[in-house]
Amino acid sequence: MSAHWLAPSILSADFARLGEEVDAVVAGGADLIHFDVMDNHYVPNLTIGPPVCAALHKRGVKVPIDVHLMVRPVDALVPEFARAGAGFITFHPEASEHVDRTIGLIREHGCRPGLALNPATPLDWLDYTLEKLDLVLVMSVNPGFGGQQFIPGALRKLEQVRRRIEASGRAVRLEVDGGVKVENIQTCARAGADTFVAGSAIFGSADYAATLRAMRAELAGA
Ligand code: DX5
Ligand code: ZN
């Protein structure tokens, strides 16, 4: 399996100081910046959009921006986030009218496509898409808010997706998102995750770099 990647979610950052917050987690060893986009329609919360992504990109953030779209519809935002400097663009299949078309659109715009699976979303969505994806995101909470409790059923799903990725022979990242902390990150890695989103666990801690180091140490023992 490829190296573990840590993806702090800026949903729990201090938005009034967003640039500095991002710089701090990148300096502390973040591999990606996880960027949660919510539309108060697909999910009951409203966050940030392409101008904020563009501002971070312009600031010169040195790691890829991992855009997680919790919006419906999806397609119109793809070119906008591509222009705003997104690296990965991940969306929820239930939110797109034509999932294969959306994956193609993300690729055509030079970004890396990901598919996000909610706690109750079956793996069947991967049957005809995995060969075109660069990332599968397993939600370990229901999307919409930071700071929720990890849903243990996500572990079995991670194991199942990991088996599918291995069978595909492709280098697809397996990301887990929601309720990930120092205490459970090793369990997630053992279940097959290689990319770890953590919002409140990092930005809610007193020392971001120390928390990232503690996560890294747990992963080294996985
Ligand atoms: C939830 C978002 C997550 C969120 C995770 O809908 O997709 O990325 O920021 O926050 P924590 O790590 O606090 O559960
Ligand atoms: Zn997310």
Short mmCIF file of C-alpha atoms and ligand atoms in Angstrom, two decimals:
data_model
loop_
_atom_site.label_atom_id
_atom_site.label_comp_id
_atom_site.label_asym_id
_atom_site.label_seq_id
_atom_site.Cartn_x
_atom_site.Cartn_y
_atom_site.Cartn_z
CA MET A 1 0.00 0.00 0.00
CA SER A 2 1.19 3.54 -0.68
CA ALA A 3 2.15 5.98 2.05
CA HIS A 4 -0.38 7.36 4.49
CA TRP A 5 -1.65 10.85 3.78
CA LEU A 6 -3.05 13.22 6.42
CA ALA A 7 -5.73 15.64 5.22
CA PRO A 8 -6.74 18.29 7.78
CA SER A 9 -10.28 19.52 7.12
CA ILE A 10 -10.43 23.31 7.22
CA LEU A 11 -14.10 23.09 8.22
CA SER A 12 -12.86 23.27 11.83
CA ALA A 13 -10.25 25.97 11.18
CA ASP A 14 -10.62 29.61 12.23
CA PHE A 15 -12.05 31.06 9.02
CA ALA A 16 -11.01 34.58 10.03
CA ARG A 17 -7.38 33.40 9.85
CA LEU A 18 -7.72 30.73 7.17
CA GLY A 19 -4.43 31.35 5.35
CA GLU A 20 -2.39 31.10 8.55
CA GLU A 21 -4.33 28.03 9.68
CA VAL A 22 -3.56 26.28 6.40
CA ASP A 23 0.10 27.31 6.55
CA ALA A 24 0.29 25.90 10.09
CA VAL A 25 -1.01 22.43 9.18
CA VAL A 26 1.13 22.29 6.04
CA ALA A 27 4.19 23.19 8.12
CA GLY A 28 3.06 20.52 10.59
CA GLY A 29 3.13 17.83 7.91
CA ALA A 30 -0.28 17.78 6.19
CA ASP A 31 -0.26 15.96 2.84
CA LEU A 32 -3.51 17.44 1.55
CA ILE A 33 -5.85 20.26 2.53
CA HIS A 34 -9.39 18.89 2.77
CA PHE A 35 -11.89 21.51 1.58
CA ASP A 36 -15.54 20.82 2.49
CA VAL A 37 -18.10 22.44 0.22
CA MET A 38 -21.70 22.40 1.54
CA ASP A 39 -24.73 23.94 -0.15
CA ASN A 40 -27.57 23.90 2.42
CA HIS A 41 -29.45 21.65 -0.02
CA TYR A 42 -27.65 18.34 -0.45
CA VAL A 43 -26.50 18.75 3.17
CA PRO A 44 -28.00 20.99 5.86
CA ASN A 45 -25.04 23.34 6.17
CA LEU A 46 -23.44 26.09 4.10
CA THR A 47 -19.70 26.60 3.81
CA ILE A 48 -17.20 27.84 1.26
CA GLY A 49 -16.84 27.86 -2.51
CA PRO A 50 -14.43 28.44 -5.41
CA PRO A 51 -13.25 31.98 -4.43
CA VAL A 52 -11.92 30.68 -1.11
CA CYS A 53 -10.20 27.78 -2.86
CA ALA A 54 -8.69 30.22 -5.39
CA ALA A 55 -7.45 32.44 -2.56
CA LEU A 56 -5.66 29.53 -0.87
CA HIS A 57 -4.22 28.42 -4.21
CA LYS A 58 -2.99 31.95 -4.90
CA ARG A 59 -1.40 32.06 -1.46
CA GLY A 60 0.81 29.21 -2.70
CA VAL A 61 -0.38 26.32 -0.54
CA LYS A 62 2.20 23.65 -1.22
CA VAL A 63 0.01 20.54 -0.94
CA PRO A 64 -2.92 19.55 -3.18
CA ILE A 65 -6.35 20.89 -2.29
CA ASP A 66 -8.74 17.99 -1.74
CA VAL A 67 -12.17 19.37 -2.61
CA HIS A 68 -15.11 17.44 -1.13
CA LEU A 69 -18.30 18.54 -2.83
CA MET A 70 -21.44 18.04 -0.74
CA VAL A 71 -23.61 19.84 -3.27
CA ARG A 72 -26.40 19.08 -5.72
CA PRO A 73 -26.16 19.50 -8.68
CA VAL A 74 -22.44 18.89 -9.07
CA ASP A 75 -21.33 19.57 -12.64
CA ALA A 76 -21.41 23.37 -12.84
CA LEU A 77 -18.95 23.62 -9.94
CA VAL A 78 -16.35 21.30 -11.48
CA PRO A 79 -14.79 23.80 -13.95
CA GLU A 80 -14.94 26.49 -11.26
CA PHE A 81 -13.00 24.43 -8.74
CA ALA A 82 -10.56 23.31 -11.43
CA ARG A 83 -9.86 26.99 -12.20
CA ALA A 84 -9.58 27.65 -8.46
CA GLY A 85 -6.69 25.19 -8.17
CA ALA A 86 -8.34 22.01 -6.88
CA GLY A 87 -6.22 18.83 -6.96
CA PHE A 88 -8.81 16.19 -6.16
CA ILE A 89 -12.53 16.77 -6.69
CA THR A 90 -14.76 14.28 -4.88
CA PHE A 91 -18.55 14.17 -5.12
CA HIS A 92 -21.48 12.07 -3.88
CA PRO A 93 -23.07 9.83 -6.55
CA GLU A 94 -26.61 10.53 -5.27
CA ALA A 95 -26.04 14.21 -6.01
CA SER A 96 -25.17 13.79 -9.69
CA GLU A 97 -27.66 13.00 -12.46
CA HIS A 98 -24.93 11.27 -14.52
CA VAL A 99 -22.10 9.96 -12.40
CA ASP A 100 -19.89 8.78 -15.27
CA ARG A 101 -20.21 12.15 -16.98
CA THR A 102 -19.22 14.00 -13.79
CA ILE A 103 -16.14 11.79 -13.35
CA GLY A 104 -15.17 12.52 -16.98
CA LEU A 105 -15.70 16.22 -16.47
CA ILE A 106 -13.38 16.29 -13.45
CA ARG A 107 -10.68 14.44 -15.43
CA GLU A 108 -11.10 16.67 -18.50
CA HIS A 109 -10.50 19.69 -16.32
CA GLY A 110 -7.18 18.29 -15.16
CA CYS A 111 -8.29 17.25 -11.66
CA ARG A 112 -8.32 13.85 -9.98
CA PRO A 113 -11.82 12.38 -9.52
CA GLY A 114 -13.11 10.89 -6.29
CA LEU A 115 -16.42 9.32 -5.29
CA ALA A 116 -17.80 9.72 -1.75
CA LEU A 117 -19.92 7.01 -0.14
CA ASN A 118 -22.26 7.95 2.71
CA PRO A 119 -22.75 5.53 5.62
CA ALA A 120 -25.84 3.99 3.96
CA THR A 121 -24.57 4.16 0.36
CA PRO A 122 -23.89 0.70 -1.12
CA LEU A 123 -20.62 -0.18 -2.84
CA ASP A 124 -22.46 -0.95 -6.09
CA TRP A 125 -21.66 2.60 -7.16
CA LEU A 126 -18.07 1.43 -7.65
CA ASP A 127 -19.00 -1.38 -10.09
CA TYR A 128 -18.53 0.71 -13.23
CA THR A 129 -16.66 3.70 -11.85
CA LEU A 130 -13.65 2.40 -9.90
CA GLU A 131 -11.60 2.02 -13.08
CA LYS A 132 -11.95 5.78 -13.66
CA LEU A 133 -11.43 7.04 -10.11
CA ASP A 134 -8.31 8.24 -8.31
CA LEU A 135 -9.95 8.26 -4.87
CA VAL A 136 -12.79 6.65 -2.94
CA LEU A 137 -13.99 8.53 0.14
CA VAL A 138 -15.74 6.48 2.80
CA MET A 139 -17.85 8.72 5.04
CA SER A 140 -17.63 7.65 8.67
CA VAL A 141 -20.28 10.23 9.66
CA ASN A 142 -23.29 11.59 7.81
CA PRO A 143 -22.06 14.55 5.79
CA GLY A 144 -22.82 18.08 6.90
CA PHE A 145 -20.96 18.84 10.10
CA GLY A 146 -17.58 18.55 11.75
CA GLY A 147 -17.13 17.13 15.22
CA GLN A 148 -19.46 14.11 14.90
CA GLN A 149 -18.92 10.61 16.28
CA PHE A 150 -17.19 8.00 14.09
CA ILE A 151 -19.70 5.38 12.84
CA PRO A 152 -18.04 1.95 13.38
CA GLY A 153 -19.75 0.38 10.33
CA ALA A 154 -17.35 2.43 8.20
CA LEU A 155 -14.55 0.00 9.10
CA ARG A 156 -16.22 -2.93 7.33
CA LYS A 157 -16.86 -0.68 4.35
CA LEU A 158 -13.20 0.37 4.26
CA GLU A 159 -12.17 -3.30 4.22
CA GLN A 160 -14.53 -4.02 1.35
CA VAL A 161 -13.40 -1.03 -0.70
CA ARG A 162 -9.75 -1.91 -0.06
CA ARG A 163 -10.37 -5.39 -1.51
CA ARG A 164 -11.96 -3.86 -4.60
CA ILE A 165 -9.05 -1.44 -5.07
CA GLU A 166 -6.51 -4.26 -4.76
CA ALA A 167 -8.47 -6.33 -7.30
CA SER A 168 -8.54 -3.36 -9.71
CA GLY A 169 -4.73 -3.16 -9.72
CA ARG A 170 -4.97 0.63 -9.90
CA ALA A 171 -3.50 3.23 -7.56
CA VAL A 172 -6.70 4.55 -6.01
CA ARG A 173 -6.53 6.42 -2.70
CA LEU A 174 -8.90 5.23 0.04
CA GLU A 175 -9.93 8.16 2.21
CA VAL A 176 -11.88 8.08 5.45
CA ASP A 177 -13.76 11.20 6.56
CA GLY A 178 -15.56 11.92 9.82
CA GLY A 179 -14.71 11.46 13.48
CA VAL A 180 -11.10 10.46 12.79
CA LYS A 181 -8.78 11.10 15.76
CA VAL A 182 -5.43 10.01 17.17
CA GLU A 183 -7.30 7.28 19.09
CA ASN A 184 -8.92 5.58 16.07
CA ILE A 185 -6.68 6.43 13.10
CA GLN A 186 -4.70 3.19 13.43
CA THR A 187 -7.91 1.13 13.31
CA CYS A 188 -8.91 2.98 10.12
CA ALA A 189 -5.52 2.24 8.57
CA ARG A 190 -5.78 -1.44 9.49
CA ALA A 191 -9.18 -1.53 7.79
CA GLY A 192 -7.52 -0.30 4.60
CA ALA A 193 -7.65 3.50 4.60
CA ASP A 194 -4.52 5.31 3.36
CA THR A 195 -5.82 8.91 3.43
CA PHE A 196 -7.24 10.40 6.63
CA VAL A 197 -9.41 13.48 6.94
CA ALA A 198 -9.47 15.05 10.39
CA GLY A 199 -11.04 18.40 11.19
CA SER A 200 -11.89 18.90 14.85
CA ALA A 201 -9.16 16.48 16.02
CA ILE A 202 -6.49 18.73 14.48
CA PHE A 203 -7.91 22.27 14.54
CA GLY A 204 -9.47 21.67 17.95
CA SER A 205 -6.10 20.74 19.42
CA ALA A 206 -3.65 23.15 21.02
CA ASP A 207 -0.67 22.14 18.85
CA TYR A 208 -1.52 21.11 15.27
CA ALA A 209 1.97 19.82 14.47
CA ALA A 210 2.00 17.67 17.63
CA THR A 211 -1.40 16.20 16.75
CA LEU A 212 -0.24 15.44 13.19
CA ARG A 213 2.89 13.82 14.63
CA ALA A 214 0.81 11.72 17.02
CA MET A 215 -1.36 10.57 14.11
CA ARG A 216 1.76 9.72 12.10
CA ALA A 217 3.11 7.69 15.02
CA GLU A 218 -0.15 5.73 15.27
CA LEU A 219 -0.02 5.08 11.51
CA ALA A 220 3.57 3.85 11.74
CA GLY A 221 2.32 1.11 14.06
CA ALA A 222 -0.59 0.10 11.78
C1 DX5 B 1 -18.30 16.25 7.21
C2 DX5 B 1 -17.06 16.65 6.44
C3 DX5 B 1 -15.78 16.36 7.13
C4 DX5 B 1 -15.58 17.10 8.43
C5 DX5 B 1 -14.83 16.18 9.33
O1 DX5 B 1 -19.40 16.36 6.40
O2 DX5 B 1 -17.02 15.98 5.19
O3 DX5 B 1 -14.66 16.55 6.28
O4 DX5 B 1 -14.88 18.28 8.34
O5 DX5 B 1 -14.77 16.76 10.58
P1 DX5 B 1 -14.33 15.92 11.87
O6 DX5 B 1 -12.95 15.40 11.60
O7 DX5 B 1 -14.40 16.93 12.94
O8 DX5 B 1 -15.34 14.80 12.00
ZN ZN B 2 -15.13 16.13 4.00
#
